[in-house]
Coordinates of C-alpha atoms in Angstrom, one line a residue:
X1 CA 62.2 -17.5 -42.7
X2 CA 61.9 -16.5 -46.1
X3 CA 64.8 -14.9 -48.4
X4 CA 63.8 -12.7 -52.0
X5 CA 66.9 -12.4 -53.6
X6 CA 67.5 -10.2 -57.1
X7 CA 70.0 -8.9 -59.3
X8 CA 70.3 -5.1 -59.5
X9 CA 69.8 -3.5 -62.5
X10 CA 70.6 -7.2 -63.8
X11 CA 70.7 -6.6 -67.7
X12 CA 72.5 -4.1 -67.7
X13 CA 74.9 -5.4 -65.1
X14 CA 75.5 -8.4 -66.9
X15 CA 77.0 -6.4 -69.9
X16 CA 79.4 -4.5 -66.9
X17 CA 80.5 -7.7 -65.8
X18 CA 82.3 -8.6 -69.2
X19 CA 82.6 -5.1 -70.6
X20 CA 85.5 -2.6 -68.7
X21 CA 84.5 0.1 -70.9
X22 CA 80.8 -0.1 -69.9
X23 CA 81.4 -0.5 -66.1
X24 CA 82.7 2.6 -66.0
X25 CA 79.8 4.2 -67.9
X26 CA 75.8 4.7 -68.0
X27 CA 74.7 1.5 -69.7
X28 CA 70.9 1.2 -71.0
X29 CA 69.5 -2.1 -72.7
X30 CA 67.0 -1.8 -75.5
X31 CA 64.5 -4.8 -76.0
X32 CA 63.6 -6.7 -79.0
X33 CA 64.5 -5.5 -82.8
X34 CA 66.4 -2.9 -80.6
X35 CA 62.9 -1.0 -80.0
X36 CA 62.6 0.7 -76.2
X37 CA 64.9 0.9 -73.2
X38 CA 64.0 -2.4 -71.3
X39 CA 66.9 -2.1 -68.4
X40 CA 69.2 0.7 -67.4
X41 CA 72.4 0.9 -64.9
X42 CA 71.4 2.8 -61.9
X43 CA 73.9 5.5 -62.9
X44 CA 71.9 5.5 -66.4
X45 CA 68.5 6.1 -63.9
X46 CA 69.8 8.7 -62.3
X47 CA 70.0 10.6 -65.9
X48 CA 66.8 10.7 -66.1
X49 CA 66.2 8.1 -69.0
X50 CA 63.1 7.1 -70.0
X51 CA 62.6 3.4 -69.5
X52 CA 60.1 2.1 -72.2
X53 CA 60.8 5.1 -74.6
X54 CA 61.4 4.3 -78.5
X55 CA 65.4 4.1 -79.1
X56 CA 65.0 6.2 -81.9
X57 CA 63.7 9.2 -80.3
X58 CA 66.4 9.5 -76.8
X59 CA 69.5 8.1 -79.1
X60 CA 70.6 11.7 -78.9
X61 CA 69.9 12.0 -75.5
X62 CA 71.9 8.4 -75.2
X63 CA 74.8 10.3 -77.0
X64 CA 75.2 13.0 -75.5
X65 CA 75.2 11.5 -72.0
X66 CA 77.6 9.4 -73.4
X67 CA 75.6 6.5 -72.4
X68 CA 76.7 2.5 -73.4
X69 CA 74.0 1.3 -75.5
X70 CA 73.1 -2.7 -75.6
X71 CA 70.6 -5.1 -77.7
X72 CA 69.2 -7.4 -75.3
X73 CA 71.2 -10.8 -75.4
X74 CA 69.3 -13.0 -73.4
X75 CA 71.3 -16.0 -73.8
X76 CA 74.1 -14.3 -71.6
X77 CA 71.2 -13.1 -68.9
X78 CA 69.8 -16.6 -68.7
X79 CA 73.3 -18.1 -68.2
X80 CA 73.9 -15.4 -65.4
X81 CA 71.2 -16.4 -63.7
X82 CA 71.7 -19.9 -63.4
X83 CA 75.1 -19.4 -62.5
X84 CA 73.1 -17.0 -59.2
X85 CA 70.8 -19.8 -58.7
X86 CA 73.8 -22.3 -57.9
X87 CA 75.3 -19.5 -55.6
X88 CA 71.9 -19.4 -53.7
X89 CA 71.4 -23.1 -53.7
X90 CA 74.4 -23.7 -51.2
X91 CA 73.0 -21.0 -49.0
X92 CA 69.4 -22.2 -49.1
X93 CA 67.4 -25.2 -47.9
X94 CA 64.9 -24.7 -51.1
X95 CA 65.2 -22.3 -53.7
X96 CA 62.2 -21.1 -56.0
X97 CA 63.3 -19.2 -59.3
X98 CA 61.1 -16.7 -59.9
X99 CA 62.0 -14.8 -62.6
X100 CA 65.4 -14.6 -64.5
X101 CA 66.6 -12.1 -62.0
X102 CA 64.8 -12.9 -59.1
X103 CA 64.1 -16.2 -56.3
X104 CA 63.0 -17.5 -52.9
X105 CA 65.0 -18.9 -50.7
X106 CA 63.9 -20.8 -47.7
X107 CA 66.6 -20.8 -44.4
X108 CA 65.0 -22.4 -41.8
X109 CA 65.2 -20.8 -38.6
X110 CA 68.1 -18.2 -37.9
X111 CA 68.6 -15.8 -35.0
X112 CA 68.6 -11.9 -36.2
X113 CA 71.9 -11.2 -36.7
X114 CA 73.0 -14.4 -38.0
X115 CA 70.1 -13.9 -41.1
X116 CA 72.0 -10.2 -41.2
X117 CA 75.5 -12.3 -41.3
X118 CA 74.0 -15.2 -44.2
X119 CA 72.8 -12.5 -45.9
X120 CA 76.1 -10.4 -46.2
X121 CA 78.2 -13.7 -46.9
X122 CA 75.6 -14.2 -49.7
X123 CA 76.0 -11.1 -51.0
X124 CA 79.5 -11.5 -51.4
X125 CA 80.0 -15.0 -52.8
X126 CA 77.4 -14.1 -55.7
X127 CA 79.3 -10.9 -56.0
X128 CA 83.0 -12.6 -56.2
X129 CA 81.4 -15.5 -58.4
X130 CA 79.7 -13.9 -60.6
X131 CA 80.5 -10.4 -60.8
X132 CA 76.7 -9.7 -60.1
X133 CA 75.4 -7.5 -57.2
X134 CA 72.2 -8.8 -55.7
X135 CA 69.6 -7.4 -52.9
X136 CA 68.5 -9.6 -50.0
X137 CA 64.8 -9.2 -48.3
X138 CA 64.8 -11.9 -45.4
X139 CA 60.9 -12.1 -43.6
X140 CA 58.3 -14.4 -42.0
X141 CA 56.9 -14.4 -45.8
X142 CA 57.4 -13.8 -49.7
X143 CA 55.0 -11.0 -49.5
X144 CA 57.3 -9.2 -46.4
X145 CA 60.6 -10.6 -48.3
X146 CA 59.7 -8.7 -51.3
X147 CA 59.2 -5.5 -49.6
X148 CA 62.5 -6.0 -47.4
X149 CA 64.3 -6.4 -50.6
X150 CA 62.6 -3.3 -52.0
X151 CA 64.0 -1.5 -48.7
X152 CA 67.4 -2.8 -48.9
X153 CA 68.2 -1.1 -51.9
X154 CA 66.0 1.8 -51.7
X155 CA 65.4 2.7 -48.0
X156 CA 67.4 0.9 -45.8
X157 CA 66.4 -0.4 -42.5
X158 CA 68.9 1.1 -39.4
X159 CA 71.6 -0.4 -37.8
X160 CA 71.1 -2.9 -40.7
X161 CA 74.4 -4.0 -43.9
X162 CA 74.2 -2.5 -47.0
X163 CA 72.1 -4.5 -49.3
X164 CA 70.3 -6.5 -46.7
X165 CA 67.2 -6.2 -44.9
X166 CA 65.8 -9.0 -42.1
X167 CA 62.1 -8.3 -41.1
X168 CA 62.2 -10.5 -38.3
X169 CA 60.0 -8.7 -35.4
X170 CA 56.7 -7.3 -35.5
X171 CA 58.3 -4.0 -34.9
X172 CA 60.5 -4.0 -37.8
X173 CA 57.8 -5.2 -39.8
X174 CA 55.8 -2.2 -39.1
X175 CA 58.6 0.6 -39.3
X176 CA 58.8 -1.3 -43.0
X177 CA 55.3 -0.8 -43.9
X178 CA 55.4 3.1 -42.6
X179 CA 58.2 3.4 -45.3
X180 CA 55.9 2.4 -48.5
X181 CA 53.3 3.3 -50.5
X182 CA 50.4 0.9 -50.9
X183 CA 51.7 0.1 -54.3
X184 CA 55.1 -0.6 -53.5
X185 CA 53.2 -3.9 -51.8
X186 CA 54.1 -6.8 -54.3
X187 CA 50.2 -7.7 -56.1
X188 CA 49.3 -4.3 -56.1
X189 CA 48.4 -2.4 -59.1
X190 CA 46.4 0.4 -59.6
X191 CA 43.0 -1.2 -60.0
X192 CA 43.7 -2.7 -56.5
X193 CA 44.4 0.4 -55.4
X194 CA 41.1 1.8 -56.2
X195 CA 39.4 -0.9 -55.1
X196 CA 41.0 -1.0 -51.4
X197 CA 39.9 2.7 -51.2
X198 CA 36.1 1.8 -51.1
X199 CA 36.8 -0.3 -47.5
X200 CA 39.1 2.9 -46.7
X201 CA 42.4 0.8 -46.9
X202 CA 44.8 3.7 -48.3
X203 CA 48.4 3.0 -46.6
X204 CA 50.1 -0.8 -46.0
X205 CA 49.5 -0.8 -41.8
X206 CA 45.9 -0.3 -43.3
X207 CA 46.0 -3.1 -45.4
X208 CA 47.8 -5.4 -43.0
X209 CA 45.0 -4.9 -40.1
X210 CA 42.1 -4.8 -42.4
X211 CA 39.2 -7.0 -41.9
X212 CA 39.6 -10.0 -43.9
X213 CA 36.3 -10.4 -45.0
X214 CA 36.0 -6.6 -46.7
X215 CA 39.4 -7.5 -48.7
X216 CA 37.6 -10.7 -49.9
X217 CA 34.5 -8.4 -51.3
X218 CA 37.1 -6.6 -52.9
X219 CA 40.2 -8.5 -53.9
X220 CA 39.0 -12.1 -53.3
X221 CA 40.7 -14.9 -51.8
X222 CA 44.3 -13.4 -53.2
X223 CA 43.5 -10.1 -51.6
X224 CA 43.1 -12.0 -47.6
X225 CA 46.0 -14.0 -48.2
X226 CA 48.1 -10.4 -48.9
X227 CA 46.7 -9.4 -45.3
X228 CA 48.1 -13.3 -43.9
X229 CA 51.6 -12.7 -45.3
X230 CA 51.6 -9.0 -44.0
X231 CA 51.0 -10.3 -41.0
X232 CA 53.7 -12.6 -41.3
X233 CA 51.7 -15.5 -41.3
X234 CA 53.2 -17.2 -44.4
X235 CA 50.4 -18.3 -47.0
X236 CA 52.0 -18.5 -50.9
X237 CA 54.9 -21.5 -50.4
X238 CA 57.8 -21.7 -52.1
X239 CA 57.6 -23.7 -55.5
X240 CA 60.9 -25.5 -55.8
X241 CA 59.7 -27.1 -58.6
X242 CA 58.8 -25.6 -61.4
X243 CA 55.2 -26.8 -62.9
X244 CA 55.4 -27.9 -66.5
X245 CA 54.2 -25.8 -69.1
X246 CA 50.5 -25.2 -70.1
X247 CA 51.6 -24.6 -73.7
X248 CA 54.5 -23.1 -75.4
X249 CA 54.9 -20.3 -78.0
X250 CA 57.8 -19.3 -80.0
X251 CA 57.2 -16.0 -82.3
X252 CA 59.1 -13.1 -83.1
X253 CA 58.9 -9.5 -84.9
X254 CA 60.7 -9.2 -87.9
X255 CA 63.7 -6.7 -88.7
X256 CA 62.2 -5.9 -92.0
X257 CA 58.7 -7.1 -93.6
X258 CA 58.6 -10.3 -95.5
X259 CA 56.6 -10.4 -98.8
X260 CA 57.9 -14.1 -99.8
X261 CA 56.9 -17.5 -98.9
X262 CA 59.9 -18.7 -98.6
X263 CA 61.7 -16.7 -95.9
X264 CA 58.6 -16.8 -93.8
X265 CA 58.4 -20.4 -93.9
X266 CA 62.2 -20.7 -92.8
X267 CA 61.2 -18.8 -90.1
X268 CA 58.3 -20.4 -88.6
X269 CA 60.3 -23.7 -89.1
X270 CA 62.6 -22.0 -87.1
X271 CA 60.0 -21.5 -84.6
X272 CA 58.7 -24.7 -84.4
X273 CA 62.6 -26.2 -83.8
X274 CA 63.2 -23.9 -81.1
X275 CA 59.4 -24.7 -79.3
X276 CA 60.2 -28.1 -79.6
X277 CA 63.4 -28.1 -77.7
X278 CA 61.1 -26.0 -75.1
X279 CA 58.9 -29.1 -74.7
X280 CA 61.7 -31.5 -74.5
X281 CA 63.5 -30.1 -71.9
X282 CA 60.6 -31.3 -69.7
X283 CA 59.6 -33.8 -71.3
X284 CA 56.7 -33.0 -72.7
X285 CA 54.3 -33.4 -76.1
X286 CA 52.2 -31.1 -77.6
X287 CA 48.8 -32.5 -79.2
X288 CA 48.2 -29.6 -81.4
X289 CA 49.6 -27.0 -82.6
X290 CA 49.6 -23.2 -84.4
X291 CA 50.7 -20.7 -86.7
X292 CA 50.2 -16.7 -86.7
X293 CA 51.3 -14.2 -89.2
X294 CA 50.4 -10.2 -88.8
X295 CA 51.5 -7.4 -91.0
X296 CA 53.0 -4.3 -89.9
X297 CA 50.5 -2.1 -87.4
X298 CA 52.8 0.7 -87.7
X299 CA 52.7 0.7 -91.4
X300 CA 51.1 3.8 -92.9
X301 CA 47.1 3.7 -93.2
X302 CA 47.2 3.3 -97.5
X303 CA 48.9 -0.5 -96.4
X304 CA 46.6 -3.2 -96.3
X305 CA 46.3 -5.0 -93.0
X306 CA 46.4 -8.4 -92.3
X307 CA 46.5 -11.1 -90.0
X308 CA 45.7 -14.8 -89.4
X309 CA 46.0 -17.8 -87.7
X310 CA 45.3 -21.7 -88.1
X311 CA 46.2 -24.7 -85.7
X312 CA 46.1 -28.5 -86.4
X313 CA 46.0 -31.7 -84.0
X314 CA 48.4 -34.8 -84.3
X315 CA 47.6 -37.8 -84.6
X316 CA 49.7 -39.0 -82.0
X317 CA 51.6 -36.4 -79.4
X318 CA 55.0 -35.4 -80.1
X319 CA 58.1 -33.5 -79.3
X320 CA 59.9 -34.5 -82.6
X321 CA 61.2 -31.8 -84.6
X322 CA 60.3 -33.0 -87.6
X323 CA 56.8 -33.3 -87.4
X324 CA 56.4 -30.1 -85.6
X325 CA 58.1 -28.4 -88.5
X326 CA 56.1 -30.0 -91.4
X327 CA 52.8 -29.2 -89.4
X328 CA 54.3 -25.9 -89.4
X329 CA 54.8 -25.5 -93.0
X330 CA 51.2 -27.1 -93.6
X331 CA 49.4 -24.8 -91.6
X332 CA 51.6 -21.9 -92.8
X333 CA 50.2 -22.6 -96.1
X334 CA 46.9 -22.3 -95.1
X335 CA 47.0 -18.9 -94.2
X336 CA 49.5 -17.1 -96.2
X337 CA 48.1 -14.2 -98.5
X338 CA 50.3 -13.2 -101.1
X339 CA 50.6 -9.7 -101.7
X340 CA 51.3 -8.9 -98.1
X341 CA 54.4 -7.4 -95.9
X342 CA 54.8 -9.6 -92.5
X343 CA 56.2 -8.6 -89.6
X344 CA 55.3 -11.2 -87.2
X345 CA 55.2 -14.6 -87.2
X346 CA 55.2 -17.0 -84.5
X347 CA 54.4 -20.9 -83.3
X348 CA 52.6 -22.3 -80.4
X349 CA 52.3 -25.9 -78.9
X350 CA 49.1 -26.8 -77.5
X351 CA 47.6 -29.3 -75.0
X352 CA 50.7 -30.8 -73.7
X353 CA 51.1 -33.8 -71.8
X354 CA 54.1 -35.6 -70.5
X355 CA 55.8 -38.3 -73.3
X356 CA 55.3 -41.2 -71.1
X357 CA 51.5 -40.9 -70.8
X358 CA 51.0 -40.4 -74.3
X359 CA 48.7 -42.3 -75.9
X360 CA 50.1 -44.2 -79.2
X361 CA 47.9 -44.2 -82.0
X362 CA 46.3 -47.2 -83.4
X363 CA 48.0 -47.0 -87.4
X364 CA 51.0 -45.1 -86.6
X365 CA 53.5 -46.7 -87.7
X366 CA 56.6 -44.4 -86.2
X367 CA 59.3 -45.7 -83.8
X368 CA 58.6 -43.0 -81.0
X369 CA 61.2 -44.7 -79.2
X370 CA 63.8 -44.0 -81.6
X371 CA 62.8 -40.8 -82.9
X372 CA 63.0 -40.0 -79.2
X373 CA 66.5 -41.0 -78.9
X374 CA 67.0 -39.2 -82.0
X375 CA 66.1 -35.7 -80.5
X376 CA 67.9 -36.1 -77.4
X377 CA 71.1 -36.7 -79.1
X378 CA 70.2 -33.5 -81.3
X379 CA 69.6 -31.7 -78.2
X380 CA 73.3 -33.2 -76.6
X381 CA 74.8 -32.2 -79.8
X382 CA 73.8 -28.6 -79.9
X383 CA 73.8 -27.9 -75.9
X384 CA 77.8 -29.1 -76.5
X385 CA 78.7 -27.7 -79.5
X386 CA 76.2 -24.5 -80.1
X387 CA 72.3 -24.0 -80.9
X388 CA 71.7 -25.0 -84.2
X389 CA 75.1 -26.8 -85.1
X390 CA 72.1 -30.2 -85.7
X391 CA 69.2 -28.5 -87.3
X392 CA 66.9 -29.1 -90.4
X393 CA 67.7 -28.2 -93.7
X394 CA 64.5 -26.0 -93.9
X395 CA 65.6 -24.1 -90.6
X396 CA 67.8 -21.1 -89.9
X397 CA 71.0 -21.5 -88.8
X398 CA 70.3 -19.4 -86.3
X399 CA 73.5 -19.9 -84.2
X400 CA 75.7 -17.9 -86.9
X401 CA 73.9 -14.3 -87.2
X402 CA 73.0 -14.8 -91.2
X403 CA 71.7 -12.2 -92.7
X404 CA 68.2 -12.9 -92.9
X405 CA 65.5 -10.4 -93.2
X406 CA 63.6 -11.6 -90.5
X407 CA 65.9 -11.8 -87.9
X408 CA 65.8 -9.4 -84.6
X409 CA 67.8 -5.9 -85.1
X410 CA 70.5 -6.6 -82.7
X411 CA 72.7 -3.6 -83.9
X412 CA 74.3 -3.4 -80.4
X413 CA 74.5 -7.0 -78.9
X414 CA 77.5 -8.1 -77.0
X415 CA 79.2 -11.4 -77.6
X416 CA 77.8 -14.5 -75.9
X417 CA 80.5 -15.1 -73.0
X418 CA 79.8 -17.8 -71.3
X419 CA 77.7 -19.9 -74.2
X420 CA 79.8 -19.8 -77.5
X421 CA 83.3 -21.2 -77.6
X422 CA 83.9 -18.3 -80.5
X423 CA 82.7 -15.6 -78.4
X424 CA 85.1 -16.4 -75.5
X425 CA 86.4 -12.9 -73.6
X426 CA 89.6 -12.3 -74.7
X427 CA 92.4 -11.2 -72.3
X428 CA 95.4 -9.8 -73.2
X429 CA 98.2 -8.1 -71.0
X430 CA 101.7 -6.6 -71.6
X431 CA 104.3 -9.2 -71.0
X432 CA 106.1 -6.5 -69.7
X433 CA 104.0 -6.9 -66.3
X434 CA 105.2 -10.2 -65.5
X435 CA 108.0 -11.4 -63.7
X436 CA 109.5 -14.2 -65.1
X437 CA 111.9 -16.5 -62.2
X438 CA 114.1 -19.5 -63.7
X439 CA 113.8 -22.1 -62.2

């Protein structure tokens, strides 16, 4: 059997977790440079808020619903998840992480009501340990384990705990799909929709006893292994280990629009610092690599557009901050225009392979070994002590919040809990409450 497990509302439930004030009110999450609602509390939902709408234009509507606003401080989600992962991982043979928020889980094989019982008791440990309430789907497959999840906090099943849903018979299977829309099927979207229509597949139980080979004319071989899983013949396996990366890509929109060299060039050194520790984390090098500026689409038509990018190769592979930086800079220099107002900027690592297969280069003259060494202690140093507390000169220090014009609008970020000794919750309580006993 297959468990999907998710947060609910997780952004937004993170902030409750830390915040009293906010878990007793609405709480929405706005996304990058503070621009739309990305995430809202389901007490927020049921107001009506428009997910995806400009902050600017429902702030009032945020006020007078007196709704907790957030900027999106994804160093505290991604710690929250892993802290769910390792909850999951003592309840689960394998565990796949999807997404920050969601996973599969693999269980092996479990009579009904003890998949009912594993998934209350995991319900309640990731509640108690990290303040976090999750959903549980348990079915044949992930395609059925999404959609149980979907029902256990939407619609759920009879006879069945709050929060948990077990597909584990055809019949509950198809009382499931009766309960849907075609598009509440996870991998279908609207064009898929359309396209299902023209074999006259319009409802899920349509989908699921359709004839295979008219879902390949019109979805392909993805489309036939939907109609497997449906059937709760299992098709997509779990991936407990996560594939390396095809490339990586640090960028970022800009608070205010940059006119000088200078500030744009700290930031794409910036950039190329924080891709690097990207690639090193599984140890990988990148072969070539990019830089992209744009100017502001928004701007008014009289301001001059532009945009550009240029990419380089390395001699030899690398991972090393330093060189990634300085082929930043170079490259920068190629394609910087004076005269314009940037608002985007960003760095991307190409053609990556891991370090011990890369190929040394005939002249270079570099001690990879040590440079290597070098990085990781960098990389110990800052995962201890704080991101950025070892950086280059040229960089940000982007640990500390400077005021620097390119920097994300985060008007409305909480502290860091659980990743910056400085931003430690604070507890305080009247000594009055406590009973003191001599001994």
């Amino acid at each position: 059997m297959i468990a999907h497990v998710d947060g609910n509302s997780f952004y937004a439930t993170c902030e409750q977790v830390f915040d009293p004030d906010a878990a007793r009110r609405p709480v929405v999450v706005l996304s990058n440079n503070d621009g739309v609602v990305v995430a809202a509390s389901k007490d927020a939902k049921a107001l009506g808020i428009d997910m995806f709408r400009p902050f600017f234009e429902i702030e009032p509507k945020l006020r007078g619903h007196n709704i907790k606003v957030f900027s999106s401080n994804y160093t505290l989600y991604d710690d929250m998840s892993r802290r769910l992962v390792d909850v999951y991982r003592q309840h689960a043979e394998r565990v796949e992480v999807y997404s920050i928020d969601e996973c599969f889980l693999t269980l092996g094989k479990l009579p009904g009501r003890r998949l009912m019982h594993w998934g209350r008791r995991l319900r309640a440990q990731a509640l108690k340990w990290t303040g976090v309430a999750v959903g549980v789907g348990v079915a044949p497959s992930k395609t059925l384990a999404k959609l149980a999840n979907h029902l256990a906090k939407r619609d759920p099943m009879p006879g069945q705990p709050e929060g948990v849903c077990v597909l584990n018979s055809s019949h509950a299977i198809d009382v499931a799909l009766g309960k849907v829309e075609l598009g509440d099927l996870w991998g279908i979207n609207r064009g898929r929709i359309r396209r299902l229509a023209k074999i006259g597949v319009t409802s899920p139980r349509q989908f699921r006893d359709a004839d295979p080979k008219g879902v390949l004319d019109v979805l392909g071989i993805v489309g036939v292994r939907q109609v497997h899983e449906l059937n709760g013949d299992p098709r997509i396996q779990i991936e407990d280990v996560v594939p390396d990366r095809k490339n990586v890509c640090v960028s970022r929109s800009f608070n205010q629009t940059i006119r000088d060299y200078g500030p744009l060039r700290e930031a794409v050194v910036t950039f190329a610092s924080q891709a690097g520790v990207k690639l090193r984390r599984q140890d990988l090098c990148a072969k070539s690599l990019g830089v992209f500026v744009q100017t502001d689409i928004h701007a008014p038509d009289y301001v001059q557009q532009y945009g550009n990018s240029a990419g380089m190769r390395f001699t030899v592979a690398t991972s090393d901050t330093r060189e990634l930086a300085d082929m930043a800079s170079r490259v920068l220099g190629h394609i910087y225009r004076r005269g314009h107002e940037y608002k985007k900027a960003g760095v991307w690592l190409m053609d990556l392979e891991k370090r011990p297969r890369v190929q040394p280069g005939l002249f270079d003259r570099r001690d990879r070994e040590a440079d290597h060494r070098l990085m990781q202690l960098i990389d110990r140093v800052n995962h201890d002590h704080g991101v950025g507390k070892l950086r280059l000169g040229s960089a940000s220090p982007f640990q500390l919040r400077p005021c620097r014009t390119w920097h994300l609008r985060s008007d409305h970020r909480s502290p860091r809990y659980t990743t910056r000794w400085e931003e430690l919750p604070e507890v305080r309580a009247n000594s009055g409450t406590f009973c003191r006993s001599d001994p």
